[in-house]
Every structure is written in C-alpha cells, then in structure tokens.
Short mmCIF file of C-alpha atoms in Angstrom, two decimals:
data_model
loop_
_atom_site.label_atom_id
_atom_site.label_comp_id
_atom_site.label_asym_id
_atom_site.label_seq_id
_atom_site.Cartn_x
_atom_site.Cartn_y
_atom_site.Cartn_z
CA UNK A 1 98.38 101.00 71.20
CA UNK A 2 99.06 103.67 73.83
CA UNK A 3 99.24 101.01 76.58
CA UNK A 4 101.50 98.83 74.42
CA UNK A 5 103.78 101.81 73.78
CA UNK A 6 103.96 102.56 77.50
CA UNK A 7 104.91 98.95 78.23
CA UNK A 8 107.56 99.01 75.54
CA UNK A 9 109.04 102.29 76.79
CA UNK A 10 109.20 100.96 80.34
CA UNK A 11 111.31 97.96 79.25
CA UNK A 12 113.04 99.50 76.23
CA UNK A 13 116.57 99.41 77.65
CA UNK A 14 116.21 95.81 78.76
CA UNK A 15 114.80 94.79 75.38
CA UNK A 16 117.51 96.71 73.52
CA UNK A 17 120.30 95.04 75.54
CA UNK A 18 119.00 91.56 74.74
CA UNK A 19 118.37 92.41 71.09
CA UNK A 20 121.87 93.81 70.57
CA UNK A 21 123.40 90.70 72.18
CA UNK A 22 121.42 88.28 69.99
CA UNK A 23 121.92 90.20 66.76
CA UNK A 24 125.64 90.66 67.42
CA UNK A 25 126.03 86.97 68.28
CA UNK A 26 124.34 85.99 65.01
CA UNK A 27 126.11 88.45 62.72
CA UNK A 28 129.50 88.28 64.40
CA UNK A 29 129.95 84.50 64.15
CA UNK A 30 128.65 83.47 60.74
CA UNK A 31 131.81 84.48 58.83
CA UNK A 32 134.05 82.48 61.18
CA UNK A 33 132.66 79.20 59.85
CA UNK A 34 134.12 79.82 56.39
CA UNK A 35 137.72 79.77 57.67
CA UNK A 36 137.38 77.23 60.47
CA UNK A 37 138.53 74.22 58.45
CA UNK A 38 141.71 74.42 56.39
CA UNK A 39 140.76 71.79 53.79
CA UNK A 40 137.51 70.18 52.52
CA UNK A 41 138.77 66.83 53.82
CA UNK A 42 139.11 68.16 57.36
CA UNK A 43 135.67 69.70 57.12
CA UNK A 44 134.16 66.39 55.99
CA UNK A 45 135.93 64.55 58.84
CA UNK A 46 134.63 67.08 61.35
CA UNK A 47 131.08 66.84 59.98
CA UNK A 48 131.10 63.04 60.24
CA UNK A 49 132.34 63.27 63.82
CA UNK A 50 129.78 65.88 64.82
CA UNK A 51 126.94 63.93 63.23
CA UNK A 52 127.77 60.85 65.34
CA UNK A 53 128.99 62.44 68.58
CA UNK A 54 126.45 62.06 71.37
CA UNK A 55 127.61 65.09 73.36
CA UNK A 56 127.31 67.58 70.50
CA UNK A 57 124.04 66.03 69.35
CA UNK A 58 122.67 66.47 72.86
CA UNK A 59 123.68 70.13 72.93
CA UNK A 60 122.84 71.26 69.40
CA UNK A 61 120.80 68.52 67.71
CA UNK A 62 121.67 66.67 64.51
CA UNK A 63 123.87 68.39 61.94
CA UNK A 64 122.22 68.01 58.50
CA UNK A 65 124.10 66.88 55.39
CA UNK A 66 126.32 67.96 53.73
CA UNK A 67 127.44 70.10 56.68
CA UNK A 68 128.15 73.36 54.87
CA UNK A 69 129.49 76.33 56.87
CA UNK A 70 126.00 77.88 56.73
CA UNK A 71 124.44 74.71 58.13
CA UNK A 72 127.05 74.48 60.87
CA UNK A 73 126.33 78.07 61.82
CA UNK A 74 122.57 77.45 62.04
CA UNK A 75 123.18 74.21 63.93
CA UNK A 76 125.69 75.52 66.46
CA UNK A 77 125.10 79.24 66.94
CA UNK A 78 121.41 78.75 66.17
CA UNK A 79 121.12 76.48 69.21
CA UNK A 80 122.70 79.10 71.48
CA UNK A 81 120.67 82.00 70.05
CA UNK A 82 117.31 80.20 70.25
CA UNK A 83 118.01 79.12 73.83
CA UNK A 84 118.88 82.68 74.83
CA UNK A 85 115.87 84.12 73.02
CA UNK A 86 113.60 81.65 74.82
CA UNK A 87 114.95 82.82 78.19
CA UNK A 88 114.40 86.43 77.09
CA UNK A 89 110.82 85.61 76.08
CA UNK A 90 110.01 84.06 79.47
CA UNK A 91 111.40 86.99 81.43
CA UNK A 92 109.77 89.65 79.25
CA UNK A 93 106.37 87.95 79.14
CA UNK A 94 106.25 87.76 82.94
CA UNK A 95 107.47 91.37 83.27
CA UNK A 96 104.66 92.57 80.98
CA UNK A 97 101.89 90.56 82.68
CA UNK A 98 102.07 89.12 86.18
CA UNK A 99 105.00 91.25 87.44
CA UNK A 100 103.31 94.44 86.21
CA UNK A 101 100.16 93.34 88.00
CA UNK A 102 102.04 92.69 91.22
CA UNK A 103 103.79 96.05 91.34
CA UNK A 104 100.59 97.99 90.63
CA UNK A 105 101.44 99.22 87.13
CA UNK A 106 98.40 97.62 85.52
CA UNK A 107 96.13 98.86 88.29
CA UNK A 108 97.31 102.40 87.60
CA UNK A 109 96.56 101.86 83.91
CA UNK A 110 93.05 100.61 84.64
CA UNK A 111 92.26 103.61 86.86
CA UNK A 112 92.59 105.83 83.78
CA UNK A 113 89.63 104.09 82.15
CA UNK A 114 91.42 101.41 80.16
CA UNK A 115 89.39 98.35 79.20
CA UNK A 116 89.81 95.23 81.34
CA UNK A 117 91.37 93.41 78.37
CA UNK A 118 93.78 96.19 77.45
CA UNK A 119 96.77 95.03 79.59
CA UNK A 120 96.96 91.47 78.22
CA UNK A 121 96.33 92.61 74.65
CA UNK A 122 99.02 95.25 74.96
CA UNK A 123 101.46 92.74 76.44
CA UNK A 124 100.89 90.34 73.53
CA UNK A 125 101.28 93.22 71.06
CA UNK A 126 104.67 94.05 72.57
CA UNK A 127 105.70 90.38 72.32
CA UNK A 128 104.76 90.28 68.63
CA UNK A 129 106.60 93.56 67.97
CA UNK A 130 109.77 92.41 69.73
CA UNK A 131 109.63 89.11 67.83
CA UNK A 132 109.53 91.07 64.58
CA UNK A 133 112.49 93.23 65.61
CA UNK A 134 114.54 90.15 66.53
CA UNK A 135 113.65 88.39 63.27
CA UNK A 136 114.59 91.35 61.11
CA UNK A 137 117.71 92.16 63.12
CA UNK A 138 119.13 88.62 62.98
CA UNK A 139 118.28 88.26 59.29
CA UNK A 140 120.00 91.55 58.41
CA UNK A 141 123.01 90.55 60.52
CA UNK A 142 123.48 87.20 58.76
CA UNK A 143 122.38 88.15 55.22
CA UNK A 144 125.49 90.19 54.24
CA UNK A 145 127.54 86.97 54.53
CA UNK A 146 125.84 85.70 51.34
CA UNK A 147 128.51 85.15 48.74
CA UNK A 148 131.30 85.13 51.34
CA UNK A 149 130.27 82.06 53.34
CA UNK A 150 129.37 78.83 51.56
CA UNK A 151 125.61 78.17 51.31
CA UNK A 152 124.63 81.41 53.07
CA UNK A 153 121.79 82.98 51.08
CA UNK A 154 119.40 85.81 51.74
CA UNK A 155 116.34 83.46 51.83
CA UNK A 156 118.22 81.28 54.33
CA UNK A 157 119.16 84.33 56.42
CA UNK A 158 115.52 85.48 56.45
CA UNK A 159 114.49 81.97 57.48
CA UNK A 160 117.09 81.95 60.26
CA UNK A 161 115.94 85.33 61.55
CA UNK A 162 112.33 84.18 61.43
CA UNK A 163 113.24 81.07 63.43
CA UNK A 164 114.68 83.32 66.16
CA UNK A 165 111.60 85.57 66.14
CA UNK A 166 109.03 82.77 66.13
CA UNK A 167 110.88 80.87 68.88
CA UNK A 168 110.66 84.02 70.99
CA UNK A 169 106.98 84.43 70.13
CA UNK A 170 105.87 80.88 70.96
CA UNK A 171 107.79 80.82 74.25
CA UNK A 172 106.58 84.29 75.23
CA UNK A 173 102.89 83.69 74.53
CA UNK A 174 103.02 80.33 76.32
CA UNK A 175 104.49 82.07 79.36
CA UNK A 176 101.73 84.71 79.13
CA UNK A 177 99.23 81.85 79.46
CA UNK A 178 101.06 80.56 82.54
CA UNK A 179 100.94 84.07 84.01
CA UNK A 180 97.14 83.89 83.99
CA UNK A 181 97.09 80.54 85.77
CA UNK A 182 99.38 81.19 88.75
CA UNK A 183 99.24 84.00 91.28
CA UNK A 184 102.84 85.28 91.42
CA UNK A 185 105.48 86.44 88.97
CA UNK A 186 107.97 84.02 90.49
CA UNK A 187 105.68 81.06 89.84
CA UNK A 188 105.08 82.25 86.27
CA UNK A 189 108.82 82.47 85.63
CA UNK A 190 109.36 79.00 87.05
CA UNK A 191 106.61 77.55 84.86
CA UNK A 192 107.98 79.30 81.79
CA UNK A 193 111.53 78.10 82.43
CA UNK A 194 110.24 74.61 83.26
CA UNK A 195 108.37 74.52 79.93
CA UNK A 196 111.59 75.57 78.22
CA UNK A 197 113.40 72.73 80.00
CA UNK A 198 110.77 70.26 78.83
CA UNK A 199 111.08 71.59 75.27
CA UNK A 200 114.85 71.13 75.43
CA UNK A 201 114.45 67.59 76.82
CA UNK A 202 112.01 66.70 74.04
CA UNK A 203 114.46 68.00 71.45
CA UNK A 204 117.31 66.02 73.03
CA UNK A 205 115.28 62.81 73.11
CA UNK A 206 114.17 63.30 69.50
CA UNK A 207 117.74 63.80 68.23
CA UNK A 208 119.55 61.21 70.34
CA UNK A 209 116.93 58.43 70.06
CA UNK A 210 116.07 58.80 66.40
CA UNK A 211 112.53 60.04 67.09
CA UNK A 212 112.71 63.04 64.80
CA UNK A 213 108.94 63.52 64.73
CA UNK A 214 109.08 64.77 68.33
CA UNK A 215 110.94 67.86 67.14
CA UNK A 216 107.65 69.16 65.80
CA UNK A 217 106.43 69.43 69.41
CA UNK A 218 109.32 71.55 70.72
CA UNK A 219 109.74 75.28 70.03
CA UNK A 220 113.48 74.88 70.67
CA UNK A 221 113.63 72.49 67.70
CA UNK A 222 112.14 75.01 65.29
CA UNK A 223 115.52 75.56 63.64
CA UNK A 224 115.57 71.80 62.88
CA UNK A 225 112.06 71.62 61.45
CA UNK A 226 112.29 74.91 59.53
CA UNK A 227 115.82 74.09 58.33
CA UNK A 228 117.45 77.44 57.56
CA UNK A 229 120.10 77.10 54.83
CA UNK A 230 118.85 73.54 54.19
CA UNK A 231 115.13 73.27 53.35
CA UNK A 232 113.99 76.78 54.33
CA UNK A 233 110.49 75.56 55.21
CA UNK A 234 108.40 78.70 55.52
CA UNK A 235 105.16 76.86 56.16
CA UNK A 236 106.57 75.53 59.46
CA UNK A 237 107.15 79.09 60.61
CA UNK A 238 103.63 80.03 59.53
CA UNK A 239 102.14 77.16 61.56
CA UNK A 240 104.09 78.13 64.67
CA UNK A 241 103.10 81.78 64.25
CA UNK A 242 99.45 80.74 64.13
CA UNK A 243 100.03 78.63 67.26
CA UNK A 244 101.53 81.68 69.00
CA UNK A 245 98.51 83.77 68.01
CA UNK A 246 96.23 81.06 69.43
CA UNK A 247 98.20 81.09 72.69
CA UNK A 248 97.85 84.88 72.85
CA UNK A 249 94.08 84.57 72.40
CA UNK A 250 94.01 81.88 75.09
CA UNK A 251 95.92 84.16 77.47
CA UNK A 252 93.33 86.91 76.81
CA UNK A 253 90.42 84.54 77.44
CA UNK A 254 91.97 83.25 80.67
CA UNK A 255 92.57 86.82 81.81
CA UNK A 256 88.83 87.47 81.48
CA UNK A 257 88.03 84.50 83.70
CA UNK A 258 90.03 85.50 86.76
CA UNK A 259 90.03 88.29 89.28
CA UNK A 260 92.63 91.03 89.13
CA UNK A 261 95.67 90.00 91.17
CA UNK A 262 94.55 86.37 91.34
CA UNK A 263 95.20 83.32 89.17
CA UNK A 264 93.02 80.53 87.87
CA UNK A 265 94.73 78.20 90.31
CA UNK A 266 94.04 79.10 93.94
CA UNK A 267 96.95 80.34 96.02
CA UNK A 268 98.56 77.72 98.21
CA UNK A 269 97.33 77.94 101.77
CA UNK A 270 100.03 79.04 104.16
CA UNK A 271 100.81 77.08 107.26
CA UNK A 272 100.06 78.43 110.72
CA UNK A 273 103.17 76.73 112.09
CA UNK A 274 105.66 79.08 113.66
CA UNK A 275 109.05 79.32 111.99
CA UNK A 276 112.02 79.09 114.32
CA UNK A 277 114.27 81.68 112.65
CA UNK A 278 116.77 83.53 114.79
CA UNK A 279 118.45 85.84 112.27
CA UNK A 280 118.01 87.56 108.95
CA UNK A 281 120.56 85.23 107.39
CA UNK A 282 118.46 82.31 108.61
CA UNK A 283 115.41 83.86 106.95
CA UNK A 284 117.23 84.13 103.61
CA UNK A 285 118.45 80.55 103.97
CA UNK A 286 114.90 79.36 104.70
CA UNK A 287 113.51 81.19 101.69
CA UNK A 288 116.29 80.03 99.35
CA UNK A 289 116.59 76.38 100.27
CA UNK A 290 114.02 75.11 97.77
CA UNK A 291 115.57 77.14 94.96
CA UNK A 292 119.08 75.95 95.83
CA UNK A 293 117.89 72.33 95.85
CA UNK A 294 116.24 72.68 92.43
CA UNK A 295 119.31 74.34 90.91
CA UNK A 296 121.59 71.72 92.48
CA UNK A 297 119.66 68.83 90.95
CA UNK A 298 119.42 70.49 87.52
CA UNK A 299 123.06 71.61 87.29
CA UNK A 300 124.36 68.29 88.65
CA UNK A 301 122.43 66.43 85.94
CA UNK A 302 123.83 68.74 83.25
CA UNK A 303 127.39 68.45 84.54
CA UNK A 304 127.15 64.67 84.79
CA UNK A 305 125.88 64.41 81.21
CA UNK A 306 128.83 66.46 79.99
CA UNK A 307 131.26 64.28 81.91
CA UNK A 308 129.70 61.04 80.64
CA UNK A 309 129.65 62.01 76.96
CA UNK A 310 133.08 63.50 76.43
CA UNK A 311 135.07 60.39 75.54
CA UNK A 312 134.63 60.70 71.75
CA UNK A 313 135.53 64.41 71.70
CA UNK A 314 138.65 63.84 73.82
CA UNK A 315 139.76 60.92 71.66
CA UNK A 316 139.24 62.89 68.42
CA UNK A 317 141.18 65.80 69.85
CA UNK A 318 144.07 63.54 70.83
CA UNK A 319 144.21 62.27 67.25
CA UNK A 320 144.18 65.82 65.85
CA UNK A 321 140.89 65.29 63.98
CA UNK A 322 138.73 67.71 65.96
CA UNK A 323 138.27 71.25 64.67
CA UNK A 324 135.54 73.85 64.61
CA UNK A 325 133.79 75.15 67.72
CA UNK A 326 134.63 72.20 69.96
CA UNK A 327 138.08 71.88 68.45
CA UNK A 328 138.80 75.50 69.34
CA UNK A 329 137.89 74.72 72.94
CA UNK A 330 140.19 71.70 73.16
CA UNK A 331 143.16 72.92 71.12
CA UNK A 332 145.39 73.95 74.02
CA UNK A 333 147.04 71.65 76.55
CA UNK A 334 145.87 68.17 77.44
CA UNK A 335 142.57 67.38 75.62
CA UNK A 336 141.00 65.87 78.74
CA UNK A 337 141.85 68.93 80.83
CA UNK A 338 140.60 71.23 78.05
CA UNK A 339 137.34 69.29 77.82
CA UNK A 340 136.71 69.56 81.55
CA UNK A 341 137.54 73.26 81.39
CA UNK A 342 134.93 73.56 78.63
CA UNK A 343 132.36 71.69 80.76
CA UNK A 344 133.26 73.81 83.77
CA UNK A 345 132.63 76.95 81.73
CA UNK A 346 129.07 75.87 81.00
CA UNK A 347 128.50 74.96 84.63
CA UNK A 348 130.04 78.25 85.76
CA UNK A 349 127.77 80.24 83.47
CA UNK A 350 124.66 78.55 84.85
CA UNK A 351 125.74 78.90 88.49
CA UNK A 352 126.67 82.55 87.94
CA UNK A 353 123.16 83.11 86.61
CA UNK A 354 121.86 81.61 89.87
CA UNK A 355 124.07 84.00 91.84
CA UNK A 356 122.84 87.03 89.88
CA UNK A 357 119.19 86.04 90.34
CA UNK A 358 119.69 85.49 94.08
CA UNK A 359 121.16 88.96 94.63
CA UNK A 360 118.60 90.59 92.33
CA UNK A 361 115.95 89.31 94.73
CA UNK A 362 117.22 91.86 97.27
CA UNK A 363 116.34 94.64 94.82
CA UNK A 364 112.90 93.16 94.14
CA UNK A 365 112.21 92.81 97.88
CA UNK A 366 113.12 96.45 98.37
CA UNK A 367 110.87 97.52 95.50
CA UNK A 368 107.96 95.42 96.83
CA UNK A 369 108.27 96.84 100.34
CA UNK A 370 109.41 93.60 101.96
CA UNK A 371 112.73 95.12 103.02
CA UNK A 372 110.80 97.69 105.07
CA UNK A 373 109.30 94.88 107.15
CA UNK A 374 112.74 93.40 107.79
CA UNK A 375 114.23 96.78 108.75
CA UNK A 376 111.35 97.33 111.17
CA UNK A 377 112.73 94.49 113.29
CA UNK A 378 115.81 96.55 114.09
CA UNK A 379 118.38 95.19 111.63
CA UNK A 380 120.81 97.58 109.99
CA UNK A 381 120.16 99.10 106.58
CA UNK A 382 122.97 97.24 104.81
CA UNK A 383 122.28 93.78 106.18
CA UNK A 384 119.54 92.50 103.79
CA UNK A 385 121.81 92.96 100.77
CA UNK A 386 124.74 91.36 102.61
CA UNK A 387 122.53 88.36 103.44
CA UNK A 388 121.56 87.98 99.80
CA UNK A 389 125.21 87.96 98.71
CA UNK A 390 125.98 85.38 101.40
CA UNK A 391 123.08 83.24 100.19
CA UNK A 392 124.33 83.52 96.59
CA UNK A 393 127.89 82.57 97.54
CA UNK A 394 126.91 79.64 99.78
CA UNK A 395 124.26 78.38 97.35
CA UNK A 396 126.77 78.52 94.47
CA UNK A 397 129.25 76.55 96.58
CA UNK A 398 126.67 73.84 97.27
CA UNK A 399 125.72 73.54 93.59
CA UNK A 400 129.34 73.41 92.40
CA UNK A 401 130.41 70.90 95.06
CA UNK A 402 127.55 68.57 94.15
CA UNK A 403 128.22 68.92 90.43
CA UNK A 404 131.97 68.46 90.82
CA UNK A 405 131.54 65.38 93.01
CA UNK A 406 129.13 63.73 90.56
CA UNK A 407 131.39 64.53 87.61
CA UNK A 408 134.43 63.14 89.44
CA UNK A 409 132.59 59.86 90.02
CA UNK A 410 131.31 59.49 86.45
CA UNK A 411 134.12 60.88 84.28
CA UNK A 412 136.77 58.16 84.96
CA UNK A 413 134.29 55.53 83.75
CA UNK A 414 134.16 57.00 80.23
CA UNK A 415 137.32 59.10 79.69
CA UNK A 416 140.81 57.63 79.87
CA UNK A 417 143.81 59.55 81.11
CA UNK A 418 145.57 60.73 84.23
CA UNK A 419 143.94 62.69 87.06
CA UNK A 420 140.53 62.53 85.35
CA UNK A 421 138.51 62.61 88.59
CA UNK A 422 140.62 65.41 90.06
CA UNK A 423 140.25 67.55 86.95
CA UNK A 424 136.52 66.90 86.63
CA UNK A 425 136.03 68.05 90.23
CA UNK A 426 138.44 70.99 90.18
CA UNK A 427 137.19 72.58 86.96
CA UNK A 428 133.64 72.66 88.37
CA UNK A 429 134.45 73.86 91.88
CA UNK A 430 137.00 76.31 90.49
CA UNK A 431 134.16 78.38 89.01
CA UNK A 432 133.10 79.51 92.50
CA UNK A 433 135.14 82.75 92.35
CA UNK A 434 133.42 83.56 89.04
CA UNK A 435 130.00 83.08 90.67
CA UNK A 436 130.96 85.27 93.62
CA UNK A 437 132.23 87.96 91.23
CA UNK A 438 128.86 87.88 89.45
CA UNK A 439 127.12 88.21 92.82
CA UNK A 440 129.44 91.07 93.77
CA UNK A 441 128.84 93.29 90.77
CA UNK A 442 125.10 92.61 91.05
CA UNK A 443 125.26 93.75 94.69
CA UNK A 444 127.06 96.90 93.55
CA UNK A 445 124.27 97.73 91.09
CA UNK A 446 121.51 96.92 93.59
CA UNK A 447 123.23 99.07 96.20
CA UNK A 448 123.78 102.03 93.91
CA UNK A 449 120.57 101.98 91.89
CA UNK A 450 118.14 99.02 92.07
CA UNK A 451 116.33 100.07 88.89
CA UNK A 452 119.55 99.58 86.91
CA UNK A 453 120.28 96.15 88.41
CA UNK A 454 119.33 94.42 85.13
CA UNK A 455 122.73 95.58 83.84
CA UNK A 456 124.21 92.78 85.97
CA UNK A 457 123.49 90.42 83.07
CA UNK A 458 125.75 92.32 80.64
CA UNK A 459 129.16 91.24 82.07
CA UNK A 460 127.87 87.69 82.42
CA UNK A 461 126.78 87.57 78.77
CA UNK A 462 130.03 89.11 77.51
CA UNK A 463 132.12 86.71 79.60
CA UNK A 464 130.15 83.78 78.19
CA UNK A 465 130.75 84.91 74.62
CA UNK A 466 134.48 85.32 75.29
CA UNK A 467 134.72 81.90 76.89
CA UNK A 468 132.76 79.93 74.29
CA UNK A 469 133.34 81.87 71.07
CA UNK A 470 136.45 83.94 71.72
CA UNK A 471 138.88 81.65 69.90
CA UNK A 472 136.47 80.97 67.05
CA UNK A 473 136.00 84.71 66.52
CA UNK A 474 139.70 85.49 66.84
CA UNK A 475 139.30 87.65 69.95
CA UNK A 476 142.74 88.51 71.36
CA UNK A 477 143.74 86.53 74.42
CA UNK A 478 144.19 89.66 76.50
CA UNK A 479 140.58 90.59 75.80
CA UNK A 480 139.33 87.07 76.52
CA UNK A 481 141.05 87.24 79.90
CA UNK A 482 138.66 90.03 80.88
CA UNK A 483 135.92 87.37 81.15
CA UNK A 484 135.38 85.58 84.42
CA UNK A 485 135.11 81.93 83.32
CA UNK A 486 138.57 81.17 81.92
CA UNK A 487 140.77 81.48 85.00
CA UNK A 488 140.48 77.99 86.51
CA UNK A 489 143.97 76.40 86.41
CA UNK A 490 144.71 72.76 85.69
CA UNK A 491 144.92 71.25 89.16
CA UNK A 492 147.01 68.34 87.86
CA UNK A 493 149.89 70.67 86.95
CA UNK A 494 152.84 70.92 89.39
CA UNK A 495 152.21 74.58 90.24
CA UNK A 496 148.76 75.75 89.09
CA UNK A 497 148.39 79.50 88.60
CA UNK A 498 145.65 80.76 90.91
CA UNK A 499 146.24 84.49 90.39
CA UNK A 500 143.14 84.80 88.22
CA UNK A 501 140.96 83.24 90.91
CA UNK A 502 142.48 85.56 93.52
CA UNK A 503 141.64 88.57 91.36
CA UNK A 504 138.04 87.39 90.98
CA UNK A 505 137.69 86.96 94.73
CA UNK A 506 139.14 90.43 95.29
CA UNK A 507 136.69 91.91 92.75
CA UNK A 508 133.87 90.10 94.50
CA UNK A 509 134.85 91.46 97.91
CA UNK A 510 135.36 95.04 96.71
CA UNK A 511 132.13 95.26 94.69
CA UNK A 512 130.13 93.66 97.48
CA UNK A 513 131.47 96.08 100.07
CA UNK A 514 130.87 99.03 97.74
CA UNK A 515 127.29 97.91 97.11
CA UNK A 516 126.61 97.39 100.81
CA UNK A 517 128.03 100.84 101.60
CA UNK A 518 125.90 102.42 98.86
CA UNK A 519 122.68 101.12 100.43
CA UNK A 520 123.30 103.33 103.47
CA UNK A 521 123.64 106.49 101.34
CA UNK A 522 120.33 106.46 99.49
CA UNK A 523 116.61 106.22 100.19
CA UNK A 524 114.76 102.93 100.11
CA UNK A 525 113.09 102.26 96.74
CA UNK A 526 109.45 101.23 97.20
CA UNK A 527 106.90 100.54 94.49
#
C-alpha cells in the first residue's frame, strides 16, 4: 500500500485534473437535456431522426427507445465521457508501469527492498482506486438531477457512474498488459490507443451494421450493454470488473516472466546504416515522420466520414426539424456551413492534441537526458524546443491539408448546396491557427517548468467543451469565444472575418517565443 500511495501522490494533480473534467462534464450537462426540446412532438421527431441518422449513430451508437432526456444524456454525453476516460486510462496505466520503469522510479523503489511484484501490484491498485473515484464522482454528479430530469434516477446514475469507472478499469488494465509486452512507454501508449481505436471501430460496426452482439466485445460499448437509465444491467458491470481483475493478474504474471527494463517481445534491432541528417530540425523531422503519417491517415479517415455522412443532418436542419446537441451546432447561419464548422471543430481538437503531444516530447527528451546529447553537438540551448514547435506546426499543416482535401472531394457527392467543397476544405485547414496556439502554450509550459507541462491539456479540454457543449449549456458567447476552435470564418462569405485567426497566430508566436526564452534562464531537467 505504501508503494501504491507513492504512485498516487506522484500523479495526484494529473489524476485530479482529469477527474474534475469528467465529473463536471457529467454533472454539468444532464440538466440541459430537460429543456432542449420545447414540445414532446419535437422531442419525438428528434429521437426518430437520431435513431436513423448514420453520422450520429457512428459517433454515439444507437439511441434506445423511447429516447427520454436521461437516455439521450447517457447516449450523447456518455459517449464523450467514456472516450475521454479511456484515453485517461491508457496514459495513466503507462505512466504507472513502463514510463516509471524507464525513468528509474521503480528501480529506486526496488533498491529499498520492495518485492519484485510490488510495482505492478501497486500500479493495478491505483487503477482500481481511480476507477472507484471516477464511478462515485460521476454518479454523485448526475444523481441530484433525479426528479428534475425525466427518467433520471439514482440507480441509473449509479449505473452510469459505474460504466465510467469500469470502462476506465478495463482499458487501464489492458494497457498494463501491453506495458509488459513491449519495451518502451511510447510503444505501450501506441498499443493502448490502438486497442481503443479497435474497440471504437467494433462499436461502430456493431451499431451501424445491426450486429449488436459485437458490442459485448468492446469496452467503449459498455454504456450500451449496461444500459444506464434503460435496463441498468448490473451483472454486465460485474462481468467486466472480473475481466479487468483477470487482466491485472495477467499483467502481474507477465511482469514475473520478463527482465527489468525489457519486454516479452524483443526490442527491434537498429540498423547500422548512417543517417544523412544535416540539422537538428532534420533530426526532429526524421523522428516525427512516422507519427505524422499515422495521424494523417487516421484524421483524414475521420474527416472524410464526417463529410460523407452529413447529408441527413443538413437536410433536417434546413427543414427546422433538428434540435438537441447537433441542432445547437447547426442553428446559426447556413446549415451546410455550420455542419462543416462542426466537423472542423472535431478535426481541430484531434490535430491540436497531436500538436500538444509533439511539443511535450521536448520536455520528455530533456527529462530523459536526450537533450544533453543534442546540446553536446554545439547547438544553442533554445533550439530543441523551437524545433519541436516547428515540427508540431508543420505536421499539423500536413494533417489538415490532407483532411481538408479529402473532405472537399467527398462532401459535394453527398451534400447539396453552394460552395460545399470550398467550405469543407476551409473549415478543416482553418483550424491550423488553433493547433499552433496549442503548440505555443505547451512550449511556454515546457520552457518555464517541464514538470508542469501536463497543464497544456487544460486549455484544450476547456476549449473543446465550449465548442461542442457551450450552446447546449447556455454558456455566454463572450465566454465561448475564449476557446480556440470557433474562430474559423465562412470562406464563402463576401468578407470573412479573420481577426480571430490572427489573434490565435499572435498568441502562438508570443507564447512560443516566451517558452524558448525561458529555456535559456533555467537549468536542464534530467531524470
């Protein structure tokens, strides 16, 4: 328990930030579903549309009958919360296992006489404890809406909270297993996120192709199989909790079968071929090219799917029959332009996450001592961080250009209207200033204090909430404008307003310069 407590204390701020976000997202949105639809007839029309719309089914799954406000909350917000909690689980599981092994934390623990199995057992104990905190927190956040929101009950709220906690637990313990198989934290994260992508794809296939039985194989479909506010199946949660416990035991057994610092899979042999790299920027480009390619393919596929499946939503909005979450997104201006702005927001959020991760690598390299090797070649102290920002900005541009081009080619085939291709392209590419702003404030944190760089996710999360849920929650427009994703103008208008984009670029430049300057005024952080 002492080792588990030490692990928890080391990551307590990070865990608290994620927990507050998820609990606030759950408790702050449930009441909005009671007042979304003005009449029962409009609610029934919206439910019928959402149950047959391919785009919303792809994103959130199938909305169960009769489509009460409680069910719509679990269907819509539940999808967002479970996806976020799965990402949290992957990152935390790797931080507690393979990353702690790489940076020497576990070795220090073992030198004090701890048992060989103590680190993995302690990591799993922390995962179970955090899952419990998330389950209780989300349940207590949603439960008070009982009696004020139709079909919200305390048993349903407890079931919803348990779905969030068990989703975290299954994803986290599965990632802990991956951390025993591969040799690096980066590979463990990639495997964990890839497994999450497979789980999402399985859920999408099950809901869009009528193969509902496949949902039982995906942890991201747990809210469908458990059915909070519908069936409230507790036995499903019990089965998945047992599966998570089995995965934790498997992770412990695999840990016993490998050497410290190694994985069950042998490390890939490095090539003896000489790299022809003439600059530090070239080195960053060489290291990042595989990651940029993977993100480009993934984001382009997501953006193309959005563009191909928006015809029904746009048509419903033009007829005035679309309300609720998607209706709030499309209520202003031309429905086609509003839909592409909505798609661009999703793409911008993903690409901004890429930019943050790319710049955060500069902090990790400094912590791991790799920056020392680069500085030994004679480069200036500020250059490695500047290269990382340049890699983030150029990589984001590549991803957005590819996504915008694919969307511009596909969208006119399914959505009718004027300037469809231009809008599909512009609303994607127009998110580049947002991505550079995310890279800039991350560079500022890395430059000032690398250990606090995880705070770079906070503005990104808040901006995402403002962009997607601001209107539904009644957030004032002046407050929503503080986010970074809602400033792309309609390029089809006679004189589009680009002042917001100019401000984002200015923020990016200023924060980047401040972060670069800060690196020259502090010591290098190592280990």
